[in-house]
mmCIF file of C-alpha atoms in Angstrom:
data_model
loop_
_atom_site.group_PDB
_atom_site.id
_atom_site.type_symbol
_atom_site.label_atom_id
_atom_site.label_comp_id
_atom_site.label_asym_id
_atom_site.label_seq_id
_atom_site.Cartn_x
_atom_site.Cartn_y
_atom_site.Cartn_z
ATOM 1 C CA MET A 1 -0.038 0.142 -0.004
ATOM 2 C CA SER A 2 2.996 2.399 0.878
ATOM 3 C CA ASP A 3 4.127 2.039 -2.654
ATOM 4 C CA LYS A 4 0.689 2.646 -4.351
ATOM 5 C CA ILE A 5 0.552 5.907 -1.950
ATOM 6 C CA LYS A 6 3.975 7.031 -3.031
ATOM 7 C CA GLU A 7 3.220 6.421 -6.803
ATOM 8 C CA ALA A 8 -0.141 8.470 -6.325
ATOM 9 C CA LEU A 9 1.689 11.314 -4.736
ATOM 10 C CA ASP A 10 4.213 11.527 -7.309
ATOM 11 C CA TYR A 11 1.519 11.330 -10.039
ATOM 12 C CA VAL A 12 -0.594 14.186 -8.447
ATOM 13 C CA ILE A 13 2.502 16.516 -8.058
ATOM 14 C CA ASP A 14 4.134 15.476 -11.649
ATOM 15 C CA ASN A 15 1.024 15.950 -13.359
ATOM 16 C CA LYS A 16 -0.261 18.995 -11.348
ATOM 17 C CA LYS A 17 -3.580 17.205 -10.658
ATOM 18 C CA ILE A 18 -4.710 19.907 -7.995
ATOM 19 C CA LYS A 19 -7.548 22.446 -8.220
ATOM 20 C CA THR A 20 -8.328 25.287 -5.774
ATOM 21 C CA VAL A 21 -11.838 25.585 -4.261
ATOM 22 C CA PHE A 22 -13.022 28.622 -2.237
ATOM 23 C CA GLN A 23 -15.153 29.051 0.772
ATOM 24 C CA PRO A 24 -16.085 32.545 1.953
ATOM 25 C CA ILE A 25 -15.392 34.072 5.350
ATOM 26 C CA ILE A 26 -18.248 36.105 6.218
ATOM 27 C CA CYS A 27 -18.355 39.442 8.458
ATOM 28 C CA LEU A 28 -20.879 38.431 11.145
ATOM 29 C CA ARG A 29 -22.017 41.830 11.713
ATOM 30 C CA ASN A 30 -23.233 42.923 8.303
ATOM 31 C CA GLY A 31 -23.169 39.636 6.214
ATOM 32 C CA SER A 32 -20.353 40.914 3.602
ATOM 33 C CA VAL A 33 -17.726 38.443 2.330
ATOM 34 C CA TYR A 34 -14.443 39.299 4.115
ATOM 35 C CA GLY A 35 -12.489 37.139 2.326
ATOM 36 C CA HIS A 36 -11.925 33.337 0.863
ATOM 37 C CA GLU A 37 -9.998 30.419 2.147
ATOM 38 C CA ALA A 38 -8.164 28.577 -0.699
ATOM 39 C CA LEU A 39 -8.473 24.747 -0.503
ATOM 40 C CA SER A 40 -6.797 22.233 -2.483
ATOM 41 C CA ARG A 41 -8.520 19.318 -4.192
ATOM 42 C CA ILE A 42 -7.110 16.413 -6.275
ATOM 43 C CA THR A 43 -8.556 16.105 -9.663
ATOM 44 C CA CYS A 44 -7.985 12.545 -10.376
ATOM 45 C CA GLU A 45 -8.956 9.124 -9.296
ATOM 46 C CA SER A 46 -6.242 8.066 -6.618
ATOM 47 C CA GLU A 47 -5.245 6.012 -3.980
ATOM 48 C CA ILE A 48 -4.928 9.158 -1.877
ATOM 49 C CA LYS A 49 -8.592 10.086 -0.856
ATOM 50 C CA ASN A 50 -8.462 13.475 0.737
ATOM 51 C CA PRO A 51 -6.373 16.529 1.401
ATOM 52 C CA ASP A 52 -5.436 15.472 4.726
ATOM 53 C CA MET A 53 -3.953 12.132 3.276
ATOM 54 C CA LEU A 54 -2.251 13.852 0.496
ATOM 55 C CA PHE A 55 -0.265 16.300 2.901
ATOM 56 C CA ASN A 56 0.746 13.509 5.318
ATOM 57 C CA ALA A 57 1.892 11.463 2.354
ATOM 58 C CA ALA A 58 3.842 14.455 1.327
ATOM 59 C CA ILE A 59 5.398 14.739 4.843
ATOM 60 C CA LYS A 60 6.385 11.155 4.952
ATOM 61 C CA TYR A 61 7.912 11.086 1.605
ATOM 62 C CA ASN A 62 9.781 14.444 1.958
ATOM 63 C CA CYS A 63 7.642 15.846 -0.793
ATOM 64 C CA LEU A 64 6.152 18.856 1.208
ATOM 65 C CA TRP A 65 7.670 21.614 -0.439
ATOM 66 C CA GLN A 66 6.963 20.367 -4.057
ATOM 67 C CA LEU A 67 3.095 19.859 -2.896
ATOM 68 C CA GLU A 68 3.058 23.343 -1.388
ATOM 69 C CA LEU A 69 4.523 25.022 -4.113
ATOM 70 C CA LEU A 70 1.738 23.483 -6.362
ATOM 71 C CA CYS A 71 -1.158 24.247 -4.281
ATOM 72 C CA ARG A 72 0.077 27.788 -3.831
ATOM 73 C CA THR A 73 0.448 28.374 -7.247
ATOM 74 C CA LYS A 74 -2.925 26.994 -8.121
ATOM 75 C CA ALA A 75 -4.557 29.110 -5.525
ATOM 76 C CA LEU A 76 -3.009 32.273 -6.712
ATOM 77 C CA GLU A 77 -3.884 31.567 -10.415
ATOM 78 C CA ALA A 78 -7.335 30.643 -9.591
ATOM 79 C CA ALA A 79 -7.708 33.640 -7.534
ATOM 80 C CA PHE A 80 -6.338 35.814 -10.691
ATOM 81 C CA ILE A 81 -9.246 34.714 -12.512
ATOM 82 C CA PHE A 82 -11.559 36.697 -10.168
ATOM 83 C CA MET A 83 -9.431 39.875 -10.544
ATOM 84 C CA ILE A 84 -11.475 41.435 -13.043
ATOM 85 C CA PRO A 85 -12.741 43.590 -11.460
ATOM 86 C CA PRO A 86 -9.948 43.248 -9.165
ATOM 87 C CA TYR A 87 -10.464 40.977 -6.238
ATOM 88 C CA SER A 88 -10.628 43.250 -3.127
ATOM 89 C CA LYS A 89 -11.176 40.240 -0.439
ATOM 90 C CA LYS A 90 -8.580 38.694 1.751
ATOM 91 C CA LEU A 91 -7.037 35.289 0.600
ATOM 92 C CA PHE A 92 -6.607 32.855 3.185
ATOM 93 C CA ILE A 93 -3.956 30.374 2.392
ATOM 94 C CA ASN A 94 -3.163 27.262 4.493
ATOM 95 C CA VAL A 95 0.684 26.979 5.122
ATOM 96 C CA ASN A 96 2.555 24.172 6.918
ATOM 97 C CA PRO A 97 4.774 26.002 9.375
ATOM 98 C CA SER A 98 7.777 23.487 8.987
ATOM 99 C CA ILE A 99 8.238 25.153 5.492
ATOM 100 C CA MET A 100 7.901 28.715 6.069
ATOM 101 C CA HIS A 101 11.332 29.411 6.897
ATOM 102 C CA ASP A 102 12.743 27.775 3.785
ATOM 103 C CA GLU A 103 14.282 30.378 1.603
ATOM 104 C CA THR A 104 12.660 28.860 -1.451
ATOM 105 C CA PHE A 105 9.166 29.365 0.090
ATOM 106 C CA LYS A 106 10.028 32.987 1.115
ATOM 107 C CA ARG A 107 11.143 33.552 -2.689
ATOM 108 C CA GLY A 108 7.805 32.513 -3.704
ATOM 109 C CA PHE A 109 6.165 35.226 -1.749
ATOM 110 C CA THR A 110 7.906 38.337 -2.804
ATOM 111 C CA LYS A 111 6.115 41.241 -3.836
ATOM 112 C CA ASP A 112 7.442 40.888 -7.501
ATOM 113 C CA PHE A 113 6.104 37.075 -7.514
ATOM 114 C CA LEU A 114 2.765 38.142 -6.296
ATOM 115 C CA ARG A 115 2.531 41.529 -8.676
ATOM 116 C CA GLN A 116 2.195 39.056 -11.691
ATOM 117 C CA TYR A 117 -0.963 37.775 -10.026
ATOM 118 C CA ASN A 118 -2.178 41.438 -9.215
ATOM 119 C CA ILE A 119 -2.150 40.648 -5.627
ATOM 120 C CA ASP A 120 -0.813 42.730 -2.728
ATOM 121 C CA PRO A 121 0.750 41.016 0.396
ATOM 122 C CA LYS A 122 -1.605 43.061 2.604
ATOM 123 C CA GLY A 123 -4.499 40.742 1.006
ATOM 124 C CA ILE A 124 -2.874 37.395 1.927
ATOM 125 C CA ILE A 125 -3.426 35.745 5.242
ATOM 126 C CA PHE A 126 -1.390 32.823 6.188
ATOM 127 C CA GLU A 127 -3.127 30.056 8.041
ATOM 128 C CA ILE A 128 -1.034 28.090 10.264
ATOM 129 C CA THR A 129 -2.516 25.105 11.920
ATOM 130 C CA GLU A 130 -1.660 24.149 15.540
ATOM 131 C CA LYS A 131 -2.126 20.332 14.501
ATOM 132 C CA ASN A 132 1.678 20.671 13.019
ATOM 133 C CA VAL A 133 4.404 20.332 15.289
ATOM 134 C CA ILE A 134 6.992 23.237 15.369
ATOM 135 C CA THR A 135 10.336 21.908 16.353
ATOM 136 C CA ASP A 136 12.103 25.210 16.301
ATOM 137 C CA ILE A 137 10.025 27.903 17.869
ATOM 138 C CA SER A 138 12.904 30.407 17.917
ATOM 139 C CA SER A 139 13.368 30.292 14.438
ATOM 140 C CA PHE A 140 9.611 30.019 13.700
ATOM 141 C CA LYS A 141 8.859 33.091 15.767
ATOM 142 C CA SER A 142 11.692 34.985 13.541
ATOM 143 C CA THR A 143 9.828 33.984 10.440
ATOM 144 C CA ILE A 144 6.525 35.016 11.207
ATOM 145 C CA SER A 145 8.139 38.470 12.185
ATOM 146 C CA TYR A 146 9.607 38.426 8.800
ATOM 147 C CA TYR A 147 6.228 37.795 7.100
ATOM 148 C CA LYS A 148 4.329 40.489 9.335
ATOM 149 C CA ASN A 149 6.805 42.853 8.259
ATOM 150 C CA GLN A 150 6.329 42.118 4.826
ATOM 151 C CA ASP A 151 2.630 43.066 5.283
ATOM 152 C CA TYR A 152 1.183 39.582 5.323
ATOM 153 C CA SER A 153 -1.281 38.827 8.106
ATOM 154 C CA ILE A 154 -1.290 35.492 10.259
ATOM 155 C CA ALA A 155 -4.240 33.242 11.318
ATOM 156 C CA ILE A 156 -3.857 30.310 13.697
ATOM 157 C CA ASP A 157 -6.206 27.516 12.241
ATOM 158 C CA ASP A 158 -7.834 24.714 14.041
ATOM 159 C CA ALA A 159 -7.433 26.539 17.381
ATOM 160 C CA GLY A 160 -8.993 24.039 19.920
ATOM 161 C CA SER A 161 -8.038 21.099 18.125
ATOM 162 C CA GLY A 162 -4.751 20.230 19.618
ATOM 163 C CA TYR A 163 -2.992 21.065 22.895
ATOM 164 C CA SER A 164 -0.649 23.631 22.285
ATOM 165 C CA GLY A 165 -2.969 26.242 21.240
ATOM 166 C CA LEU A 166 -2.343 28.886 23.775
ATOM 167 C CA ASN A 167 1.172 28.654 23.568
ATOM 168 C CA LEU A 168 1.118 28.849 19.834
ATOM 169 C CA ILE A 169 -1.206 32.110 19.973
ATOM 170 C CA SER A 170 1.167 33.718 22.730
ATOM 171 C CA ASP A 171 4.144 32.875 20.598
ATOM 172 C CA VAL A 172 2.877 34.048 17.268
ATOM 173 C CA ASN A 173 0.445 36.961 18.254
ATOM 174 C CA PRO A 174 -1.621 36.305 15.263
ATOM 175 C CA HIS A 175 -4.138 38.825 13.532
ATOM 176 C CA PHE A 176 -6.687 35.993 13.398
ATOM 177 C CA ILE A 177 -7.754 33.008 15.523
ATOM 178 C CA LYS A 178 -9.795 30.493 13.628
ATOM 179 C CA LEU A 179 -11.950 28.186 16.157
ATOM 180 C CA ASP A 180 -12.053 24.808 15.190
ATOM 181 C CA MET A 181 -15.311 23.400 13.846
ATOM 182 C CA ASN A 182 -15.595 20.861 17.005
ATOM 183 C CA LEU A 183 -15.970 23.942 19.237
ATOM 184 C CA ILE A 184 -18.689 25.360 17.051
ATOM 185 C CA ARG A 185 -20.936 22.346 16.379
ATOM 186 C CA GLY A 186 -23.846 22.310 18.571
ATOM 187 C CA ILE A 187 -22.524 25.246 20.443
ATOM 188 C CA ASN A 188 -26.372 26.397 20.891
ATOM 189 C CA ASN A 189 -27.094 23.401 22.880
ATOM 190 C CA ASP A 190 -23.723 22.943 24.829
ATOM 191 C CA ARG A 191 -22.763 25.174 27.768
ATOM 192 C CA LEU A 192 -19.151 24.214 27.955
ATOM 193 C CA LYS A 193 -18.574 25.160 24.322
ATOM 194 C CA TYR A 194 -20.598 28.182 24.666
ATOM 195 C CA SER A 195 -18.306 29.293 27.754
ATOM 196 C CA LEU A 196 -15.106 28.506 26.101
ATOM 197 C CA VAL A 197 -16.156 30.655 22.938
ATOM 198 C CA LYS A 198 -17.313 33.503 25.080
ATOM 199 C CA GLY A 199 -13.796 33.399 26.660
ATOM 200 C CA MET A 200 -12.113 33.607 23.461
ATOM 201 C CA VAL A 201 -14.328 36.595 22.457
ATOM 202 C CA GLU A 202 -13.472 38.509 25.545
ATOM 203 C CA PHE A 203 -9.752 37.655 24.735
ATOM 204 C CA SER A 204 -9.962 38.933 21.300
ATOM 205 C CA LYS A 205 -11.233 42.264 22.343
ATOM 206 C CA ILE A 206 -8.230 42.757 24.792
ATOM 207 C CA SER A 207 -5.624 41.395 22.301
ATOM 208 C CA ASN A 208 -7.253 42.714 19.234
ATOM 209 C CA ILE A 209 -7.077 39.458 17.635
ATOM 210 C CA SER A 210 -10.189 38.696 15.437
ATOM 211 C CA ILE A 211 -12.102 35.254 15.825
ATOM 212 C CA ILE A 212 -13.336 33.313 12.932
ATOM 213 C CA ALA A 213 -15.533 30.583 13.804
ATOM 214 C CA GLU A 214 -15.276 27.547 11.371
ATOM 215 C CA GLY A 215 -17.880 24.943 10.509
ATOM 216 C CA ILE A 216 -20.967 26.913 11.060
ATOM 217 C CA GLU A 217 -23.851 24.647 9.789
ATOM 218 C CA THR A 218 -27.249 25.836 11.239
ATOM 219 C CA TYR A 219 -29.129 28.934 12.074
ATOM 220 C CA ASP A 220 -29.018 28.005 15.844
ATOM 221 C CA GLU A 221 -25.126 27.994 15.503
ATOM 222 C CA LEU A 222 -24.975 31.183 13.637
ATOM 223 C CA GLU A 223 -27.342 32.858 16.072
ATOM 224 C CA THR A 224 -25.413 31.732 19.077
ATOM 225 C CA ILE A 225 -21.892 32.735 17.529
ATOM 226 C CA ILE A 226 -23.177 36.271 16.347
ATOM 227 C CA ASN A 227 -24.749 36.846 19.897
ATOM 228 C CA LEU A 228 -21.635 35.895 21.493
ATOM 229 C CA GLY A 229 -19.844 38.703 19.480
ATOM 230 C CA VAL A 230 -17.633 36.563 17.224
ATOM 231 C CA GLN A 231 -16.567 38.751 14.411
ATOM 232 C CA TYR A 232 -16.254 36.216 11.241
ATOM 233 C CA GLY A 233 -17.843 33.049 10.283
ATOM 234 C CA GLN A 234 -17.195 30.216 8.045
ATOM 235 C CA GLY A 235 -19.188 26.948 6.916
ATOM 236 C CA TYR A 236 -21.817 25.341 5.151
ATOM 237 C CA TYR A 237 -24.592 27.372 6.299
ATOM 238 C CA PHE A 238 -22.990 30.232 4.118
ATOM 239 C CA GLN A 239 -21.356 28.472 1.228
ATOM 240 C CA ARG A 240 -19.862 25.049 0.454
ATOM 241 C CA PRO A 241 -16.141 25.345 -1.300
ATOM 242 C CA GLU A 242 -16.575 25.992 -4.725
ATOM 243 C CA GLU A 243 -14.191 26.728 -7.883
ATOM 244 C CA ASN A 244 -16.090 29.853 -8.690
ATOM 245 C CA ILE A 245 -16.177 32.945 -6.222
ATOM 246 C CA ARG A 246 -19.951 34.260 -6.113
ATOM 247 C CA ASP A 247 -22.040 36.183 -3.472
ATOM 248 C CA ILE A 248 -23.709 34.185 -0.805
ATOM 249 C CA ASP A 249 -27.493 33.708 -1.103
ATOM 250 C CA GLU A 250 -29.721 36.527 -0.049
ATOM 251 C CA SER A 251 -31.453 34.337 2.344
ATOM 252 C CA VAL A 252 -28.065 33.674 4.388
ATOM 253 C CA LEU A 253 -27.557 37.658 4.339
ATOM 254 C CA LYS A 254 -31.195 38.187 5.544
ATOM 255 C CA SER A 255 -30.540 35.797 8.550
ATOM 256 C CA ILE A 256 -27.362 37.524 9.479
ATOM 257 C CA ILE A 257 -29.038 40.824 9.380
ATOM 258 C CA GLU A 258 -32.072 39.746 11.183
ATOM 259 C CA ILE A 259 -29.984 38.209 14.161
ATOM 260 C CA ASN A 260 -27.987 41.182 14.406
ATOM 261 C CA SER A 261 -31.112 43.426 14.291
ATOM 262 C CA LYS A 262 -32.641 41.343 17.057
ATOM 263 C CA LYS A 263 -29.479 41.427 19.313
ATOM 264 C CA ASN A 264 -29.036 45.245 19.019
ATOM 265 C CA HIS A 265 -32.795 45.606 19.788
ATOM 266 C CA ILE A 266 -32.209 43.696 22.909
ATOM 267 C CA THR A 267 -28.957 45.354 23.801
ATOM 268 C CA ASN A 268 -29.900 48.829 22.997
ATOM 269 C CA GLY A 269 -33.469 48.451 24.020
ATOM 270 C CA VAL A 270 -34.382 46.134 26.833
ATOM 271 C CA THR A 271 -30.962 45.998 28.516
ATOM 272 C CA SER A 272 -30.499 49.889 28.263
ATOM 273 C CA SER A 273 -34.034 50.552 29.587
ATOM 274 C CA ILE A 274 -33.484 48.256 32.590
ATOM 275 C CA TYR A 275 -30.124 49.982 33.254
ATOM 276 C CA ILE A 276 -31.744 53.301 32.951
ATOM 277 C CA LYS A 277 -34.790 52.515 35.140
ATOM 278 C CA ASN A 278 -32.430 51.054 37.708
ATOM 279 C CA LEU A 279 -30.231 54.124 37.716
ATOM 280 C CA ALA A 280 -33.238 56.314 37.955
ATOM 281 C CA ARG A 281 -34.580 54.462 40.861
ATOM 282 C CA PHE A 282 -31.340 54.546 42.652
ATOM 283 C CA LEU A 283 -30.916 58.268 42.227
ATOM 284 C CA TYR A 284 -34.428 58.721 43.362
ATOM 285 C CA ASN A 285 -33.856 56.605 46.494
ATOM 286 C CA LYS A 286 -30.751 58.703 47.280
ATOM 287 C CA LEU A 287 -32.398 61.926 46.931
ATOM 288 C CA PHE A 288 -35.268 60.816 49.046
ATOM 289 C CA LYS A 289 -33.182 59.536 51.811
ATOM 290 C CA ARG A 290 -31.193 62.646 51.596
ATOM 291 C CA PHE A 291 -34.084 65.216 52.045
ATOM 292 C CA PHE A 292 -36.624 63.225 53.956
ATOM 293 C CA LYS A 293 -33.942 61.220 56.217
ATOM 294 C CA THR A 294 -36.335 58.190 55.549
ATOM 295 C CA GLU A 295 -36.946 55.188 52.950
ATOM 296 C CA PRO A 296 -39.337 56.056 49.831
#
C-alpha cells in the first residue's frame, strides 16, 4: 500500500492534478464577504482520498515543499481569474509551519512574485494550523516576524483541536484565530462550548485579535455565534467550497441581518431600558433619603 501511495503522490505532483476551491469567510456584523479560504482538491482518481491524506503522504515522503508550491501556485492562479474587477477580498492560504522558514518558500512570496497575479501582500493571510508540530520555535517566531514586516497577516487555524493552542497564540500573536469546527458544532446546546467561545471573544477584544468561527452549519449555531460577538464565520451554512467565487445567497444575508437586528434591539432596547430604570430608581432613593431622612 505504501508504494501505491507514493506513486499516487508523485502522479499528483508531477501532473499537477490539483485544483483550488474557495470558501467564503463572512463578516458576522453585516453579512459582507471578508475573504476566501483557498482549499486544494485532487482532480484525478487516486489511492489518496482526501487533502489530509495527501499532505501526510507528502510529509512522509519528503515532498511537502513540491506539494505546497503546486497548491500555492494553483491558488494564486485561480484567484487571479477573479481579479477583473480586481479581487478586493482577503485570500486565506494554508501553510505548513515547517516550510515557512525555507528560503525557497520566502522567494515564492516576494512582492515581485505576487505582482504577476495582481495581489498585494496585505491581501494574503497565512493560515498556520496548531495540528502541525513546530520543532524550532525560535526560528519560527523569527519567520513570523519576517512575514508580518512584509505586510502579510497570520491566522492560527484549528484553534482548540490540539493541546498547544495557547502557547502558539502567545508565540505568534496572530491577526486572526480560527476556532476549530468541533468547538462550533452544537454550540447552541452545549454550555461548555458556549463558555469557551465566550472566553475567546473576551480575549479577542483585549488582544485585538479577530475570531473566525469555522464549521457553522445551522441557523441556531449562527445565532449563538453572533450573539457571543464573534467577528467572522465560515461554514456550509454560508456556502460550500466552490471553484467559482460568488456572492452568498440572499437568504443567508437576511439571516445575519435579522439576528444582528434582534441582538441590537435587545442590547440597545431592553438592557438599556433596564439600566436607565435602575439608575433612576437608585438616584430617586438617594435623593429621597437625603431630603426626608427616610426610605421612600
